[in-house]
mmCIF file of C-alpha atoms in Angstrom:
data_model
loop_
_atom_site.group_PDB
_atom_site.id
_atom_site.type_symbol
_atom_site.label_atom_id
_atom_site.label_comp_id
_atom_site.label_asym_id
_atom_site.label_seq_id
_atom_site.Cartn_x
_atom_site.Cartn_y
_atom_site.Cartn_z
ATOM 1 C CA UNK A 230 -3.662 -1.929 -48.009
ATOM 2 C CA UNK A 231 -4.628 1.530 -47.421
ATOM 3 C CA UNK A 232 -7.059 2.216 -49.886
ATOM 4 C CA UNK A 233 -10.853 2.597 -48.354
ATOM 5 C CA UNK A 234 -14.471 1.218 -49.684
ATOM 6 C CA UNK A 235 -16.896 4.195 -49.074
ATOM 7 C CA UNK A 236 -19.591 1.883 -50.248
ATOM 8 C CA UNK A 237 -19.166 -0.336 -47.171
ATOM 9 C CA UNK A 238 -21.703 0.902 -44.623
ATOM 10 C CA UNK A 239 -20.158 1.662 -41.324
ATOM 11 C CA UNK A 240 -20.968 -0.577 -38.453
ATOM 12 C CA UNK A 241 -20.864 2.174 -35.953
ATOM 13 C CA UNK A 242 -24.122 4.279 -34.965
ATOM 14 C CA UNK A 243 -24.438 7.751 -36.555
ATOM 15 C CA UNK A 244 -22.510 10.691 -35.070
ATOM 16 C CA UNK A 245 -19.711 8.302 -33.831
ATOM 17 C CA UNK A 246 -18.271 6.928 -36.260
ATOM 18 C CA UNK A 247 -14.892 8.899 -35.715
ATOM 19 C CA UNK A 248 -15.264 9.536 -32.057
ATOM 20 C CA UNK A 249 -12.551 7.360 -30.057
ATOM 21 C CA UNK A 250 -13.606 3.948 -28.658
ATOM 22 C CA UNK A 251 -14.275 4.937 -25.381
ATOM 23 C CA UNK A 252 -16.645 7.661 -26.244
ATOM 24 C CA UNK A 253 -18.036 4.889 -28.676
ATOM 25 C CA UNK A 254 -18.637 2.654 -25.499
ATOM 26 C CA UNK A 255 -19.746 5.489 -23.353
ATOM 27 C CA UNK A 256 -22.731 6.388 -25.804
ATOM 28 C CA UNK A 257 -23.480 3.117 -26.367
ATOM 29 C CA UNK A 258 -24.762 2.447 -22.549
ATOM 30 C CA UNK A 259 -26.546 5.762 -21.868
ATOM 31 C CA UNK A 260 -29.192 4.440 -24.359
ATOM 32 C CA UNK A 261 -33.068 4.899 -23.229
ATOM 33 C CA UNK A 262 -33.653 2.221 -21.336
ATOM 34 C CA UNK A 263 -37.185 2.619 -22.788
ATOM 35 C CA UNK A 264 -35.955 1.601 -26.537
ATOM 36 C CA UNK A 265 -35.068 -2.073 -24.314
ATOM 37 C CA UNK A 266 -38.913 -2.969 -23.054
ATOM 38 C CA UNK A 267 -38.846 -6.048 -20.816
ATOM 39 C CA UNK A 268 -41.454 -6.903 -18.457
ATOM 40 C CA UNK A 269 -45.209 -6.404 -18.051
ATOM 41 C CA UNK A 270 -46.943 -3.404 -19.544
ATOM 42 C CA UNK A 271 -50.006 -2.155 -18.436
ATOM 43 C CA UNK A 272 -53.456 -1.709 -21.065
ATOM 44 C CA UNK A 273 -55.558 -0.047 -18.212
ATOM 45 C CA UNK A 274 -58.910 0.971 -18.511
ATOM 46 C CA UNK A 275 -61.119 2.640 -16.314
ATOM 47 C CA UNK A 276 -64.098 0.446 -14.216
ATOM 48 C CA UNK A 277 -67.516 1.788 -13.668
ATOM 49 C CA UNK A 278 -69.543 -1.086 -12.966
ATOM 50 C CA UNK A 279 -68.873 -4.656 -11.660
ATOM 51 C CA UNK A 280 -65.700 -4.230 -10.470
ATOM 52 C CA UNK A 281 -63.989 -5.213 -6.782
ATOM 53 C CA UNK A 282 -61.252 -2.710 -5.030
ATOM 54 C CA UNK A 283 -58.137 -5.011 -4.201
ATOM 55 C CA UNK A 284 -55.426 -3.839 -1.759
ATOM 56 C CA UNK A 285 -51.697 -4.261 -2.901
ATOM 57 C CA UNK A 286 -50.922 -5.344 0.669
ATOM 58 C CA UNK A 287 -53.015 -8.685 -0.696
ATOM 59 C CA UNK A 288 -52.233 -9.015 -4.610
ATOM 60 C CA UNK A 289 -48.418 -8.637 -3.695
ATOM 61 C CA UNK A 290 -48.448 -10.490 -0.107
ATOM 62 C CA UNK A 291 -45.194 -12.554 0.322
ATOM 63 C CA UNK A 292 -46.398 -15.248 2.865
ATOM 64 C CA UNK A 293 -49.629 -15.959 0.926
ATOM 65 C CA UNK A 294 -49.752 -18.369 -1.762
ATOM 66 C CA UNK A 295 -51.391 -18.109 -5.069
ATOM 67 C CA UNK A 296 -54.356 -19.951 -4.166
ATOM 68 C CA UNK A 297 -55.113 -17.951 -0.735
ATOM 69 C CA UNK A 298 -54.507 -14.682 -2.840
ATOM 70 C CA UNK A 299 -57.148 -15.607 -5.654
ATOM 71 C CA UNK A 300 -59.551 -17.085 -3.186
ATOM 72 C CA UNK A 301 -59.863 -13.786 -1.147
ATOM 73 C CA UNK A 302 -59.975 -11.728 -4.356
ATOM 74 C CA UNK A 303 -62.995 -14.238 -5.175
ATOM 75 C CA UNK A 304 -64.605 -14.201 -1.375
ATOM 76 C CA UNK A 305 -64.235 -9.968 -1.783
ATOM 77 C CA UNK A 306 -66.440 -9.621 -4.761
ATOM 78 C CA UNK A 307 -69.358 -11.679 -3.774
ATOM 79 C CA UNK A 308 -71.899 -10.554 -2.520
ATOM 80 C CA UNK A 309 -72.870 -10.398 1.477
ATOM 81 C CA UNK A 310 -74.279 -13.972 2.272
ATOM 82 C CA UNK A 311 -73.124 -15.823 -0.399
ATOM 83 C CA UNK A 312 -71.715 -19.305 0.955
ATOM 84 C CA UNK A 313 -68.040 -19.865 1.176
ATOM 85 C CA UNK A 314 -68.039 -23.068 2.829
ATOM 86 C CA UNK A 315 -65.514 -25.681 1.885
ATOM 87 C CA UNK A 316 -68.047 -27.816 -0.242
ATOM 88 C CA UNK A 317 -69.605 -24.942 -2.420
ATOM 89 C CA UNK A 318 -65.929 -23.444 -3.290
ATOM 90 C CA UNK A 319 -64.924 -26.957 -4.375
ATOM 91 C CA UNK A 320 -67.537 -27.012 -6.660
ATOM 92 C CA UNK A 321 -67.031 -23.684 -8.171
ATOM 93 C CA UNK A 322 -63.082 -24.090 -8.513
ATOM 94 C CA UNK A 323 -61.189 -27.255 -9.959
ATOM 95 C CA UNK A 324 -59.114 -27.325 -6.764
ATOM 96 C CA UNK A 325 -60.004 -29.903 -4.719
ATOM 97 C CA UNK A 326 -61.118 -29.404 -0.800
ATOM 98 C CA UNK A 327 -57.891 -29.996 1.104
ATOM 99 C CA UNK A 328 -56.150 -27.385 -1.171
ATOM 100 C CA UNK A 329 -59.296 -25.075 -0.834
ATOM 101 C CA UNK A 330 -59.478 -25.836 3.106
ATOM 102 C CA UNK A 331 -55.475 -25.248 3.671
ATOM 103 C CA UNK A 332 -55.982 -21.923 1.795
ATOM 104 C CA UNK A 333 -58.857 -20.843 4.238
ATOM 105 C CA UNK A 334 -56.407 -21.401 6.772
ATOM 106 C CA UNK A 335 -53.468 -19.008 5.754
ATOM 107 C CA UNK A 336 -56.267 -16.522 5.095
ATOM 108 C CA UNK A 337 -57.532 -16.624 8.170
ATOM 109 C CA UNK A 338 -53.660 -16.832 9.911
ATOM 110 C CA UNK A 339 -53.367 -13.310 8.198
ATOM 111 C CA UNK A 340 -56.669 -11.748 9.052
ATOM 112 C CA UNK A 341 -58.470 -11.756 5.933
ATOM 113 C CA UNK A 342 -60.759 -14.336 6.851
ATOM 114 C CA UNK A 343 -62.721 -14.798 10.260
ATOM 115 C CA UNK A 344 -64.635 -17.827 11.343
ATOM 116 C CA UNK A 345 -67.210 -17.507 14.038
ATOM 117 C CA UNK A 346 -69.824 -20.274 15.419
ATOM 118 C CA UNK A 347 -72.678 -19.025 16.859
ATOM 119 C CA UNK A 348 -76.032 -20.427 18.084
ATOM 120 C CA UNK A 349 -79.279 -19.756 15.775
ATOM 121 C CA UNK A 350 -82.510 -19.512 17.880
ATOM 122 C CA UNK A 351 -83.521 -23.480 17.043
ATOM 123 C CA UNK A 352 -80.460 -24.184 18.945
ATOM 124 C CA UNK A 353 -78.297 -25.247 15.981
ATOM 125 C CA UNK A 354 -75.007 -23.971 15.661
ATOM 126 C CA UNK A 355 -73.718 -22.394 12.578
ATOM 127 C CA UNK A 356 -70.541 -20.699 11.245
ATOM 128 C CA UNK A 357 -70.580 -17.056 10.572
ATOM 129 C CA UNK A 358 -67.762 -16.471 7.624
ATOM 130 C CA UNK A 359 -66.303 -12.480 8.038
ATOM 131 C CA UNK A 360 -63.990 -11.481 5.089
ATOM 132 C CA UNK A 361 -61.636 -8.564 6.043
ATOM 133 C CA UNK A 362 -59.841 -6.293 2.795
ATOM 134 C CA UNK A 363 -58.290 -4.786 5.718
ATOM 135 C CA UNK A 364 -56.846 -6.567 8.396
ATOM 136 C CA UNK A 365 -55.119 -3.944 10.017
ATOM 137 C CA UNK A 366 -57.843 -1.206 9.985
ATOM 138 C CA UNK A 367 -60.022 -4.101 11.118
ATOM 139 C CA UNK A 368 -57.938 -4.636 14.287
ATOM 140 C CA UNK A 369 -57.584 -1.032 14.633
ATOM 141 C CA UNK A 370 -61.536 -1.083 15.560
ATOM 142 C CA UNK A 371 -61.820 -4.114 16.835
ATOM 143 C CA UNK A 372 -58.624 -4.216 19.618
ATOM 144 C CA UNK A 373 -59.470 -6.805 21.749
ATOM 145 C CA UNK A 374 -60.622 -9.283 19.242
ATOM 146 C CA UNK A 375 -59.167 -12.764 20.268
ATOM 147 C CA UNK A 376 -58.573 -13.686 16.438
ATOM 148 C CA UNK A 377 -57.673 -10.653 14.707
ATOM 149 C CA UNK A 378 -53.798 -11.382 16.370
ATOM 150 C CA UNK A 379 -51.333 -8.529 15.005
ATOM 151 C CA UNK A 380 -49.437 -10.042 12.430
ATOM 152 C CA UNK A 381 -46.704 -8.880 10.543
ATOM 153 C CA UNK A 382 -47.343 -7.933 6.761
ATOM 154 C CA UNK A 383 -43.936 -8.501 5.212
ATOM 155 C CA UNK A 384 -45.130 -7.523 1.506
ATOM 156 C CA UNK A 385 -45.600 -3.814 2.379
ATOM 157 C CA UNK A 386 -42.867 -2.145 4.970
ATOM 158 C CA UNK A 387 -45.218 0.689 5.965
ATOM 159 C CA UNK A 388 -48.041 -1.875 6.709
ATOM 160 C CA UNK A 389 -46.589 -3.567 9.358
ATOM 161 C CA UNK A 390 -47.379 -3.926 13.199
ATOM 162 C CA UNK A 391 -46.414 -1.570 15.492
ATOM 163 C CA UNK A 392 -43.795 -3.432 18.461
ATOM 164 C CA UNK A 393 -46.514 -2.518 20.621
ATOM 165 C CA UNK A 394 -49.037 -4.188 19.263
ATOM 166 C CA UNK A 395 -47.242 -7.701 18.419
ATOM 167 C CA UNK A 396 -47.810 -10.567 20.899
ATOM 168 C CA UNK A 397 -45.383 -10.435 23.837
ATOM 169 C CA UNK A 398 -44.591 -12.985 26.558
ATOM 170 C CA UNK A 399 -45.228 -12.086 29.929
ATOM 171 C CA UNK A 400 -42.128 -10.726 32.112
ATOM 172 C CA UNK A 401 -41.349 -12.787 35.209
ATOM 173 C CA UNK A 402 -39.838 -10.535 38.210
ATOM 174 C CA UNK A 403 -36.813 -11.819 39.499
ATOM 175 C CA UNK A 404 -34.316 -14.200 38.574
ATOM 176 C CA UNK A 405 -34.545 -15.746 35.578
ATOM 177 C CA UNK A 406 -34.798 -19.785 35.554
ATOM 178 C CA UNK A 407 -32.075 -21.723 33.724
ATOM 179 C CA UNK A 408 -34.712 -24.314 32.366
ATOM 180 C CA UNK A 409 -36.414 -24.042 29.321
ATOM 181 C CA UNK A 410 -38.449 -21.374 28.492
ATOM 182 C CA UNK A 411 -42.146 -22.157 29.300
ATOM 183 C CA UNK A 412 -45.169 -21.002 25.931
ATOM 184 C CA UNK A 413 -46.672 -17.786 27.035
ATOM 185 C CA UNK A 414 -49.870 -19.290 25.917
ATOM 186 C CA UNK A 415 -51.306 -22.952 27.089
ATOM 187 C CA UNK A 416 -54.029 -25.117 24.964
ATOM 188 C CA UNK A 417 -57.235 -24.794 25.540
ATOM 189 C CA UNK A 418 -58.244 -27.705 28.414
ATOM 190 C CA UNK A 419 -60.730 -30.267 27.213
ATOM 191 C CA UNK A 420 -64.494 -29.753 28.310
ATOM 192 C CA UNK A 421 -65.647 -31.978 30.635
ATOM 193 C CA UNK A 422 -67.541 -35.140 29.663
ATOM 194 C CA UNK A 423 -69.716 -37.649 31.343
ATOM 195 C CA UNK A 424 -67.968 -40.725 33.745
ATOM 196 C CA UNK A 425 -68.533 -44.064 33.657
ATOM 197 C CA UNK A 426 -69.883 -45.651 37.023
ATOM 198 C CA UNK A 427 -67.503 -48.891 36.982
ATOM 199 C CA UNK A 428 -64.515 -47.398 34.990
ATOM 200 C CA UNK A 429 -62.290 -50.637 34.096
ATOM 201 C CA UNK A 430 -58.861 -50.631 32.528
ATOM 202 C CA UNK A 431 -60.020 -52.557 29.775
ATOM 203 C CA UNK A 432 -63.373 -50.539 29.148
ATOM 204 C CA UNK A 433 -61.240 -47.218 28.829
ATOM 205 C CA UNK A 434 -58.844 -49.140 26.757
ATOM 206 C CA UNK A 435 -61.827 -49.733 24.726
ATOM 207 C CA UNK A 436 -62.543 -46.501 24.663
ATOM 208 C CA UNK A 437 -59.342 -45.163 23.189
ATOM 209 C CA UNK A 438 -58.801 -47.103 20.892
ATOM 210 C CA UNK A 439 -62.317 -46.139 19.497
ATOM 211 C CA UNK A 440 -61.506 -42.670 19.625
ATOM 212 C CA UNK A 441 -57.924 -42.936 17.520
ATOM 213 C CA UNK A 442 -59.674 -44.786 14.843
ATOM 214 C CA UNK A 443 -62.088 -42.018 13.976
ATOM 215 C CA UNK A 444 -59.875 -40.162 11.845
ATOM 216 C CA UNK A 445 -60.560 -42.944 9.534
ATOM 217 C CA UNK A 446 -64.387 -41.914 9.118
ATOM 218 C CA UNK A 447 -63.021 -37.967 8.628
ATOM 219 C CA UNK A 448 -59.605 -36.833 8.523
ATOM 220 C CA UNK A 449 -60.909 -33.757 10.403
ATOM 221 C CA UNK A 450 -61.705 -35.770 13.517
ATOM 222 C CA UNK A 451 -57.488 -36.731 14.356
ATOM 223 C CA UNK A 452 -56.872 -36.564 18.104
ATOM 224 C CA UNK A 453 -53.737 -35.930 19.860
ATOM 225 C CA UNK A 454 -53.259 -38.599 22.911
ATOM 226 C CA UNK A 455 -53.825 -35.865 25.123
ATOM 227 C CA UNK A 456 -57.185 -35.412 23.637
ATOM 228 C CA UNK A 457 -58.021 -39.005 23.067
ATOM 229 C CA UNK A 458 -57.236 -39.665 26.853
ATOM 230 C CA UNK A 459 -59.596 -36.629 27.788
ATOM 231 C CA UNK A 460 -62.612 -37.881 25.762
ATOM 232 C CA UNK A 461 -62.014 -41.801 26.485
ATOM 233 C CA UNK A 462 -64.820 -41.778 30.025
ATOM 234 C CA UNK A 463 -67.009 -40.138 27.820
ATOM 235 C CA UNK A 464 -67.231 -42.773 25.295
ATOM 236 C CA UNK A 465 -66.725 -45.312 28.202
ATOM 237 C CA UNK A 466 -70.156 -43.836 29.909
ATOM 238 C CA UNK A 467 -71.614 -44.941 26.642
ATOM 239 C CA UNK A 468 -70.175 -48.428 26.051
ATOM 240 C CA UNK A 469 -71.060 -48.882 29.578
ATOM 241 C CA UNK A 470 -74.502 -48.329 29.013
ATOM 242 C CA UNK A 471 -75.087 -51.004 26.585
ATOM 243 C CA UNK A 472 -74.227 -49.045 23.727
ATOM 244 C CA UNK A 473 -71.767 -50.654 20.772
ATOM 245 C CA UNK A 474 -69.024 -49.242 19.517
ATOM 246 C CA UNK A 475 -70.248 -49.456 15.673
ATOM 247 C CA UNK A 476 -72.919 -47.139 17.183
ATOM 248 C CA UNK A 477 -70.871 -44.818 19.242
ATOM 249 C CA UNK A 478 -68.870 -44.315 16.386
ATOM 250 C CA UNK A 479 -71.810 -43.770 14.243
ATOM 251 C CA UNK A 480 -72.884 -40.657 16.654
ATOM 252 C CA UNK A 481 -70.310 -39.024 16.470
ATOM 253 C CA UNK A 482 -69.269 -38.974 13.525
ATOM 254 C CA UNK A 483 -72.366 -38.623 11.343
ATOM 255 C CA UNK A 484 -74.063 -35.092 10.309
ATOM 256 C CA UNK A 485 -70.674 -33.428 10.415
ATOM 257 C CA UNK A 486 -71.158 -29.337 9.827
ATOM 258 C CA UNK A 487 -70.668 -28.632 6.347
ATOM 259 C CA UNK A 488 -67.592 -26.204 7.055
ATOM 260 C CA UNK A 489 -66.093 -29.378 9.174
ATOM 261 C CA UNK A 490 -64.832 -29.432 12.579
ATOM 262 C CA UNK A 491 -62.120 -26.900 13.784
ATOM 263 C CA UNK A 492 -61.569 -28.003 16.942
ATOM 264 C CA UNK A 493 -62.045 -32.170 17.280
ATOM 265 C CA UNK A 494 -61.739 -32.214 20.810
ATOM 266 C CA UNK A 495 -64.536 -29.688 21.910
ATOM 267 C CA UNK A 496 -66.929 -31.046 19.266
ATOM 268 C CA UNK A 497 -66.458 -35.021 20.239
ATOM 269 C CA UNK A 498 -67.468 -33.596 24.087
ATOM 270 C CA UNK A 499 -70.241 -31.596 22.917
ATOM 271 C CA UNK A 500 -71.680 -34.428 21.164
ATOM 272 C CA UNK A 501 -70.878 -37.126 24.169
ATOM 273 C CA UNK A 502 -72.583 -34.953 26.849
ATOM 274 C CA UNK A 503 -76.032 -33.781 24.867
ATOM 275 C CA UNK A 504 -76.366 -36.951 23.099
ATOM 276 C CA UNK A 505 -75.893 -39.540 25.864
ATOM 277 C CA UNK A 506 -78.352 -42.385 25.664
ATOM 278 C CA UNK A 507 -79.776 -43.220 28.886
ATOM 279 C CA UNK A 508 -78.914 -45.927 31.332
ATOM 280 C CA UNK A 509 -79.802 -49.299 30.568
ATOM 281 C CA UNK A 510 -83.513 -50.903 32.044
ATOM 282 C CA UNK A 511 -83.763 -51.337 35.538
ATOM 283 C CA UNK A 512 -83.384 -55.359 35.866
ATOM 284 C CA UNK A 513 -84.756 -56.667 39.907
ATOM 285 C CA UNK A 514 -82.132 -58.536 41.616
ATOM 286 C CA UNK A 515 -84.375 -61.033 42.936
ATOM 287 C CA UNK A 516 -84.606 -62.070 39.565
ATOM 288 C CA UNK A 517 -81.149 -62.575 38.991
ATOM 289 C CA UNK A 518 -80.694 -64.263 42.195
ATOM 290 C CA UNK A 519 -79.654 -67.690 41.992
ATOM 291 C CA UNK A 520 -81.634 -70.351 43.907
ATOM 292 C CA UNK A 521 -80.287 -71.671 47.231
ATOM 293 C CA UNK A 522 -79.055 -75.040 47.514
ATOM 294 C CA UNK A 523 -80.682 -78.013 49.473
ATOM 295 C CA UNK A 524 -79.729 -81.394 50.131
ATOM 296 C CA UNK A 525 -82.165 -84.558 48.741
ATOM 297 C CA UNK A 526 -84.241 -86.147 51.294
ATOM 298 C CA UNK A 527 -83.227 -89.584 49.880
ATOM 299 C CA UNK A 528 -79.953 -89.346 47.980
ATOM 300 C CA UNK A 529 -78.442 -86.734 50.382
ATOM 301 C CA UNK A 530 -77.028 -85.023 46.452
ATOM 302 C CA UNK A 531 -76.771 -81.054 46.409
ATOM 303 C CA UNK A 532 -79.318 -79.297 43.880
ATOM 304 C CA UNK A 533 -80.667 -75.974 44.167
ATOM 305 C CA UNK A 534 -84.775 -75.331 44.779
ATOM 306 C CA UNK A 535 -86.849 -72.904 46.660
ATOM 307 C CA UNK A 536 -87.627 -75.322 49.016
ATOM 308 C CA UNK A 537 -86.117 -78.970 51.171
ATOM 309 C CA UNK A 538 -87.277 -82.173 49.595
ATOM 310 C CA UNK A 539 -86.066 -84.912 46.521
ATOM 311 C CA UNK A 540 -83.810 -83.767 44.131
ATOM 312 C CA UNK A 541 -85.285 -84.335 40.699
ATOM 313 C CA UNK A 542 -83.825 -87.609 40.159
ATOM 314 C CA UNK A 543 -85.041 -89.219 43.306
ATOM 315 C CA UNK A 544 -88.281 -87.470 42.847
ATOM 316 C CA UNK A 545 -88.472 -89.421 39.747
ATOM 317 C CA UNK A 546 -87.669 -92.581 40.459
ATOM 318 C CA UNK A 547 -90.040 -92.717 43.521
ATOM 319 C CA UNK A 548 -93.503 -94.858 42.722
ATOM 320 C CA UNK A 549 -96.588 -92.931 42.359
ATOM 321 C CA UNK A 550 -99.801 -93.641 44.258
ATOM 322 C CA UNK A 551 -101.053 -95.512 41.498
ATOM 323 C CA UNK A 552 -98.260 -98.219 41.509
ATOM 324 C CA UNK A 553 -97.323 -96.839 38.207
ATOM 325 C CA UNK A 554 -94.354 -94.674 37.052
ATOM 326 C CA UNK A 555 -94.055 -91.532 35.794
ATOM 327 C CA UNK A 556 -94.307 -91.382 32.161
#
């Protein structure tokens, strides 16, 4: 039972063979962890032409998806005025335009992207697409920019807002009200839009429900019923001047801008005020004033004329100078 097989290789590593098992143990777990590779390695080589300098703060953002992270890797590395509309990324990228357009949205929620509209000398209005690398060296210049809002980049502690810069609601003094807390910012009021003369129940009504079906023509175009009820004279000022509602709806939703609409509500006034047909042609009331009536010389029966005499019957039936008839 005691006799040993010194051709049997030992099991343990070299060097411990006859150490206790603890030691054994011990040893074995202060191995390099390099001789265990997991993970990603790096086979870097060094750019000199052609090549696009990419923040961590966006590769590793933790709020962004996958999508909005490519995309503004893609939007950094072309060129200045290259078109990043909706339609010409859809047809670069096999994503399809609601995926594309949601993306646009986070990156502009996080201040890499920034929309602008402004008017072109021929009076046309066109979208001015501003990509930022770095959103919070581009507030730092730009402080009182209304959509570069401070936001808080959770991928990269150092990076984050200051408190003093985040968005704060407004301090009442005095007591505070038990009610519920009122949103330290309000939505935008509608613009104004034109009134109908004669507006009716039924021709606002009309007008509504003309206004919650044009979502139908482009998803872009859904109104809230705060918005719908805001627009509703306008479009009544146009059914009201002899203007259908196949063609109302045709106006305004037709010629869309090729980024679409970002705000429903200010574009659907826009296009009701500067595009409102005029009024219908003048028609004389004399014309559409009935005749008066009269009562017949001979039957004493009511019938309307310009003048007293026979009603047309009578006037009829009465000989002629001849002794004949009338035909």
């Amino acid at each position: 039972m005691d006799t040993q097989h010194p051709s049997v290789p030992s099991h343990a590593p070299p060097g411990v063979a006859d150490a206790p098992p603890g030691v054994l143990r011990t040893r074995a777990r202060t191995e390099p962890r390099e001789r265990q590779p997991y993970g990603v390695t790096h086979a870097n080589t060094r750019h000199t032409s052609r090549f696009t300098v990419i923040g961590n703060h966006l590769a590793q953002h933790s709020e962004l998806s996958l999508l909005a992270i490519g995309l503004s890797v893609h939007i950094q590395s072309l060129p200045t005025g290259a078109r990043v509309d909706i339609k010409t990324l859809a047809a670069r990228f096999p994503e399809g335009a609601d995926r594309i357009s949601g993306a646009l949205r986070e990156l502009e929620a996080h201040g890499y992207l920034r929309r602008e509209r402004e008017r072109v000398p021929g009076g046309r209005i066109v979208t001015r697409t501003v990509s930022c690398n770095q959103p919070r060296a581009e507030r730092k210049r730009h402080p009182g920019r209304a959509a570069d809002r401070c936001l808080p980049e959770r991928s990269v502690p150092d990076r984050t807002c200051p408190p003093a810069a985040r968005p704060t609601e407004p301090v009442a003094s005095g007591p505070v009200a038990s009610g519920p807390r009122q949103a330290s910012r309000r939505a935008p009021a509608a613009p104004p839009v034109p009134q109908p003369a004669f507006p009716a129940e039924t021709l606002l009504r009309a007008a509504t429900d003309l206004l919650a079906g044009l979502h139908h023509q482009d998803p872009l175009l859904l109104l809230s019923a705060r918005d719908a009820e805001a627009l509703a004279p306008g479009v009544a000022a146009w059914l009201e001047r002899d203007v259908g509602p196949v063609a109302v709806r045709h106006a305004l939703t037709s010629d869309l801008p090729p980024d679409g609409v970002r705000r429903p509500v200010g574009f659907l006034a826009h296009r009701l005020t500067a595009q409102l047909p005029p009024p219908p042609p003048f028609r004389s009331s004399a014309a559409q004033t009935p005749l008066p009536f009269q009562n017949c010389d001979s039957c004493d029966r009511a019938f309307r004329a310009a003048e007293p005499g026979d009603c047309r019957a009578c006037h009829t039936a009465k000989p002629r100078a001849g002794g004949a008839n009338p035909p």
